[in-house]
Amino acid sequence: MNFQQILLTLPPIDDIRQIDIVNERGELEHTIPAVPGKLGSLRIYNALAQKFSGMLNQESAQQGLIWFAEHCTEAKQNPGKHPNIDLLFRVLEQHHQWQIKVITSV
């Protein structure tokens, strides 16, 4: 399956305002806002939060890269172009144990 097909299989994000990634010290590492151009990433990170009990670690990062599908190759070739994929690569390379905080608008 490609990225768009995978997104259709993931839970909806209708009430999500943003997703924050928090490091081991409780500091904000990264934010994904619910804005056009970021909604696919928001959907993937929300699904990761649900599937992996809010943990962003080796296992969940690997799953995220599978879901980002064809975009991973472009992200590897162009660091910085896909920051939400770059973050998953960073978690894998540096063995982080971070939290995924889903912020809803309700």
Coordinates of N, CA, C and O in Angstrom, one line a residue:
M1 N 0.8 -1.2 0.0 CA 0.0 0.0 0.0 C 0.9 1.2 0.0 O 1.9 1.3 0.6
N2 N 0.4 2.3 -0.6 CA 1.1 3.6 -0.6 C 0.6 4.4 0.6 O -0.4 4.1 1.3
F3 N 1.2 5.6 0.7 CA 0.9 6.5 1.9 C -0.6 6.8 1.9 O -1.2 6.7 3.0
Q4 N -1.2 7.2 0.8 CA -2.6 7.6 0.8 C -3.5 6.4 1.2 O -4.5 6.6 1.9
Q5 N -3.2 5.3 0.7 CA -4.0 4.1 1.0 C -3.9 3.7 2.5 O -4.8 3.4 3.2
I6 N -2.7 3.9 3.0 CA -2.5 3.6 4.5 C -3.2 4.6 5.3 O -3.9 4.2 6.3
L7 N -3.2 5.8 5.0 CA -4.0 6.8 5.8 C -5.4 6.5 5.9 O -6.0 6.7 7.0
L8 N -6.0 5.9 4.9 CA -7.4 5.5 4.9 C -7.7 4.4 6.0 O -8.8 4.3 6.4
T9 N -6.7 3.7 6.4 CA -6.9 2.6 7.3 C -6.7 3.1 8.8 O -6.9 2.3 9.7
L10 N -6.2 4.3 9.0 CA -5.9 4.8 10.3 C -7.0 5.6 10.9 O -7.9 6.1 10.2
P11 N -7.1 5.7 12.3 CA -8.2 6.3 12.9 C -8.3 7.8 12.5 O -7.3 8.4 12.2
P12 N -9.5 8.3 12.5 CA -9.7 9.7 12.2 C -9.1 10.7 13.2 O -8.8 10.3 14.3
I13 N -8.9 11.9 12.7 CA -8.2 13.0 13.6 C -9.1 14.2 13.7 O -8.6 15.3 14.0
D14 N -10.4 14.1 13.6 CA -11.3 15.2 13.5 C -11.2 16.2 14.7 O -11.3 17.4 14.5
D15 N -11.0 15.6 15.9 CA -11.0 16.5 17.1 C -9.6 16.8 17.6 O -9.4 17.4 18.7
I16 N -8.5 16.5 16.8 CA -7.2 16.7 17.3 C -6.7 18.1 16.8 O -6.8 18.5 15.6
R17 N -6.2 18.9 17.8 CA -5.6 20.2 17.5 C -4.1 20.2 17.1 O -3.7 20.9 16.3
Q18 N -3.4 19.3 17.8 CA -2.0 19.1 17.5 C -1.5 17.9 18.3 O -2.2 17.4 19.1
I19 N -0.3 17.5 17.9 CA 0.4 16.4 18.6 C 1.8 16.9 19.0 O 2.5 17.5 18.2
D20 N 2.1 16.7 20.3 CA 3.4 17.2 20.8 C 4.2 15.9 21.1 O 3.7 14.9 21.6
I21 N 5.5 16.0 20.8 CA 6.5 15.0 21.2 C 7.3 15.5 22.3 O 7.9 16.6 22.2
V22 N 7.3 14.8 23.4 CA 8.0 15.2 24.7 C 9.1 14.3 25.0 O 8.9 13.0 24.9
N23 N 10.3 14.8 25.3 CA 11.4 14.0 25.5 C 11.4 13.4 27.0 O 10.5 13.7 27.7
E24 N 12.5 12.7 27.3 CA 12.6 12.1 28.6 C 12.6 13.0 29.8 O 12.3 12.7 30.9
R25 N 13.0 14.3 29.5 CA 13.1 15.3 30.6 C 11.7 16.1 30.7 O 11.7 17.1 31.4
G26 N 10.8 15.7 29.9 CA 9.5 16.4 29.9 C 9.5 17.7 29.0 O 8.5 18.5 29.1
E27 N 10.5 17.8 28.2 CA 10.6 19.0 27.3 C 10.0 18.7 26.0 O 10.1 17.6 25.4
L28 N 9.4 19.8 25.4 CA 8.8 19.6 24.0 C 9.9 19.5 23.0 O 10.8 20.4 22.9
E29 N 9.9 18.5 22.2 CA 10.9 18.2 21.2 C 10.3 18.7 19.8 O 11.1 19.1 18.9
H30 N 9.0 18.5 19.6 CA 8.5 18.6 18.3 C 6.9 18.8 18.4 O 6.3 18.2 19.3
T31 N 6.3 19.5 17.5 CA 4.9 19.7 17.5 C 4.4 19.5 16.0 O 5.1 20.0 15.1
I32 N 3.3 18.8 15.9 CA 2.7 18.6 14.6 C 1.3 19.3 14.7 O 0.4 18.8 15.4
P33 N 1.1 20.4 14.1 CA -0.2 21.1 14.2 C -1.2 20.5 13.2 O -0.9 19.9 12.2
A34 N -2.5 20.7 13.5 CA -3.6 20.2 12.6 C -3.8 21.3 11.5 O -4.8 22.1 11.6
V35 N -2.9 21.3 10.6 CA -3.0 22.3 9.5 C -2.8 21.6 8.1 O -2.2 20.5 8.1
P36 N -3.4 22.2 7.1 CA -3.2 21.5 5.8 C -1.7 21.3 5.5 O -0.8 22.2 5.8
G37 N -1.4 20.2 4.9 CA 0.0 19.8 4.7 C 0.6 19.0 5.8 O 1.7 18.4 5.6
K38 N 0.0 19.0 6.9 CA 0.5 18.2 8.1 C -0.5 17.1 8.5 O -0.2 16.4 9.5
L39 N -1.7 17.1 7.9 CA -2.7 16.2 8.4 C -2.4 14.7 8.2 O -2.8 13.9 9.1
G40 N -1.6 14.3 7.2 CA -1.2 12.9 7.1 C -0.3 12.5 8.2 O -0.4 11.5 8.8
S41 N 0.7 13.4 8.5 CA 1.6 13.1 9.6 C 0.8 13.1 10.9 O 1.1 12.2 11.8
L42 N -0.1 14.0 11.1 CA -0.9 14.0 12.3 C -1.7 12.7 12.5 O -1.7 12.1 13.6
R43 N -2.2 12.2 11.4 CA -2.9 10.9 11.4 C -2.0 9.8 11.8 O -2.4 8.9 12.6
I44 N -0.8 9.8 11.2 CA 0.1 8.7 11.5 C 0.6 8.7 13.0 O 0.5 7.7 13.7
Y45 N 0.9 9.9 13.5 CA 1.4 10.0 14.9 C 0.2 9.7 15.8 O 0.5 9.1 16.9
N46 N -1.0 10.1 15.5 CA -2.1 9.7 16.4 C -2.3 8.2 16.4 O -2.5 7.7 17.5
A47 N -2.2 7.6 15.3 CA -2.3 6.1 15.2 C -1.2 5.4 16.0 O -1.4 4.4 16.7
L48 N 0.0 6.0 15.9 CA 1.2 5.5 16.7 C 0.9 5.6 18.2 O 1.1 4.7 19.0
A49 N 0.3 6.8 18.6 CA 0.0 7.0 20.0 C -1.0 6.0 20.5 O -0.8 5.4 21.6
Q50 N -2.0 5.7 19.7 CA -3.0 4.7 20.1 C -2.4 3.3 20.1 O -2.6 2.5 21.1
K51 N -1.6 2.9 19.1 CA -1.1 1.6 19.0 C 0.0 1.3 20.1 O 0.1 0.1 20.5
F52 N 0.8 2.3 20.4 CA 1.9 2.1 21.3 C 1.8 2.8 22.6 O 2.8 3.2 23.2
S53 N 0.6 3.0 23.1 CA 0.3 3.6 24.4 C 1.1 4.9 24.6 O 1.6 5.2 25.7
G54 N 1.1 5.7 23.6 CA 1.7 7.1 23.7 C 3.2 7.1 23.7 O 3.8 8.1 23.9
M55 N 3.9 6.0 23.4 CA 5.3 5.9 23.4 C 5.9 6.1 22.0 O 5.4 5.4 21.0
L56 N 6.9 6.9 21.8 CA 7.7 7.0 20.6 C 9.1 6.4 20.9 O 9.9 7.0 21.6
N57 N 9.3 5.2 20.4 CA 10.5 4.5 20.7 C 10.9 3.7 19.4 O 10.4 4.0 18.4
Q58 N 11.9 2.8 19.5 CA 12.3 2.0 18.4 C 11.2 1.4 17.6 O 11.1 1.5 16.4
E59 N 10.4 0.7 18.4 CA 9.3 -0.1 17.8 C 8.2 0.8 17.1 O 7.9 0.6 15.9
S60 N 7.8 1.8 17.8 CA 6.8 2.7 17.2 C 7.4 3.6 16.0 O 6.7 3.8 15.0
A61 N 8.6 4.0 16.1 CA 9.2 4.7 15.0 C 9.3 3.9 13.8 O 9.1 4.3 12.7
Q62 N 9.7 2.6 14.0 CA 9.8 1.7 12.8 C 8.4 1.5 12.1 O 8.3 1.6 10.9
Q63 N 7.3 1.4 13.0 CA 6.0 1.3 12.4 C 5.6 2.6 11.7 O 5.0 2.6 10.6
G64 N 6.0 3.8 12.2 CA 5.7 5.0 11.6 C 6.3 5.1 10.2 O 5.7 5.6 9.2
L65 N 7.6 4.6 10.1 CA 8.3 4.7 8.8 C 7.6 3.8 7.8 O 7.5 4.1 6.6
I66 N 7.1 2.6 8.2 CA 6.3 1.8 7.4 C 5.1 2.5 6.8 O 4.8 2.5 5.6
W67 N 4.4 3.2 7.7 CA 3.2 3.9 7.3 C 3.5 5.1 6.4 O 2.7 5.5 5.6
F68 N 4.6 5.8 6.6 CA 5.0 6.9 5.7 C 5.3 6.4 4.3 O 5.4 7.2 3.4
A69 N 5.6 5.1 4.2 CA 5.8 4.4 2.9 C 6.8 5.1 2.0 O 7.9 5.4 2.3
E70 N 6.3 5.5 0.8 CA 7.2 6.0 -0.2 C 7.8 7.4 0.1 O 8.8 7.8 -0.5
H71 N 7.3 8.1 1.1 CA 7.9 9.3 1.5 C 9.2 9.2 2.2 O 10.0 10.1 2.3
C72 N 9.5 8.0 2.8 CA 10.7 7.8 3.5 C 12.0 7.9 2.6 O 13.0 8.5 3.1
T73 N 11.9 7.4 1.4 CA 13.0 7.5 0.5 C 13.4 9.0 0.2 O 14.5 9.4 0.3
E74 N 12.3 9.8 -0.1 CA 12.6 11.2 -0.3 C 13.1 11.9 0.9 O 14.0 12.8 0.8
A75 N 12.6 11.5 2.1 CA 13.1 12.2 3.4 C 14.5 11.8 3.6 O 15.3 12.7 4.0
K76 N 14.9 10.6 3.3 CA 16.4 10.2 3.5 C 17.3 11.0 2.5 O 18.4 11.4 2.9
Q77 N 16.8 11.2 1.3 CA 17.6 11.9 0.3 C 17.6 13.4 0.5 O 18.5 14.1 0.0
N78 N 16.6 14.0 1.2 CA 16.4 15.4 1.4 C 16.2 15.7 2.9 O 15.0 16.1 3.2
P79 N 17.2 15.6 3.7 CA 16.9 15.9 5.2 C 16.4 17.3 5.4 O 16.8 18.2 4.7
G80 N 15.4 17.4 6.2 CA 14.7 18.6 6.5 C 13.4 18.9 5.7 O 12.6 19.7 6.1
K81 N 13.3 18.1 4.6 CA 12.1 18.3 3.8 C 10.8 17.7 4.4 O 9.7 18.2 4.2
H82 N 11.0 16.6 5.2 CA 9.9 15.9 5.9 C 10.3 15.8 7.3 O 10.7 14.7 7.8
P83 N 10.1 16.9 8.1 CA 10.6 16.9 9.5 C 9.9 15.8 10.4 O 10.5 15.3 11.3
N84 N 8.7 15.4 10.0 CA 8.0 14.4 10.8 C 8.5 13.0 10.6 O 8.5 12.1 11.5
I85 N 9.1 12.8 9.4 CA 9.8 11.5 9.1 C 11.2 11.6 9.7 O 11.7 10.6 10.3
D86 N 11.8 12.7 9.5 CA 13.2 12.9 10.1 C 13.2 12.6 11.6 O 14.1 12.0 12.1
L87 N 12.1 13.0 12.3 CA 12.0 12.7 13.7 C 12.0 11.2 14.0 O 12.7 10.8 14.9
L88 N 11.3 10.5 13.2 CA 11.3 9.0 13.4 C 12.7 8.4 13.1 O 13.2 7.5 13.9
F89 N 13.4 8.9 12.1 CA 14.8 8.5 11.9 C 15.7 8.8 13.1 O 16.5 8.0 13.5
R90 N 15.5 10.0 13.7 CA 16.3 10.4 14.8 C 16.0 9.5 16.0 O 16.9 9.1 16.8
V91 N 14.7 9.1 16.3 CA 14.4 8.2 17.4 C 15.1 6.9 17.2 O 15.6 6.4 18.1
L92 N 15.1 6.4 16.0 CA 15.7 5.1 15.7 C 17.2 5.2 15.9 O 17.8 4.3 16.6
E93 N 17.8 6.2 15.4 CA 19.3 6.3 15.4 C 19.8 6.6 16.8 O 20.9 6.2 17.2
Q94 N 19.1 7.4 17.6 CA 19.5 7.8 18.9 C 18.8 7.1 20.1 O 19.1 7.4 21.2
H95 N 18.0 6.1 19.8 CA 17.3 5.2 20.8 C 16.5 6.0 21.8 O 16.6 5.7 23.0
H96 N 15.8 7.0 21.3 CA 15.0 7.8 22.3 C 13.8 7.0 22.8 O 13.3 6.1 22.1
Q97 N 13.3 7.4 23.9 CA 12.1 6.9 24.5 C 11.2 8.1 24.9 O 11.2 8.6 26.0
W98 N 10.5 8.6 23.9 CA 9.7 9.8 24.0 C 8.2 9.5 24.1 O 7.8 8.4 23.9
Q99 N 7.5 10.6 24.4 CA 6.0 10.4 24.6 C 5.3 11.2 23.4 O 5.8 12.3 23.0
I100 N 4.2 10.6 23.0 CA 3.4 11.3 22.0 C 2.2 11.8 22.7 O 1.4 11.0 23.3
K101 N 2.0 13.1 22.8 CA 0.8 13.7 23.5 C -0.1 14.2 22.4 O 0.2 15.1 21.7
V102 N -1.3 13.6 22.4 CA -2.4 14.1 21.5 C -3.2 15.1 22.2 O -3.8 14.9 23.3
I103 N -3.2 16.3 21.6 CA -4.0 17.5 22.1 C -5.3 17.6 21.3 O -5.2 17.9 20.1
T104 N -6.4 17.5 22.0 CA -7.7 17.6 21.3 C -8.3 19.0 21.5 O -7.9 19.7 22.4
S105 N -9.2 19.3 20.7 CA -9.9 20.6 20.8 C -11.1 20.5 21.6 O -11.8 21.5 21.8
V106 N -11.4 19.4 22.2 CA -12.5 19.2 23.0 C -12.1 19.4 24.5 O -11.1 18.9 24.9

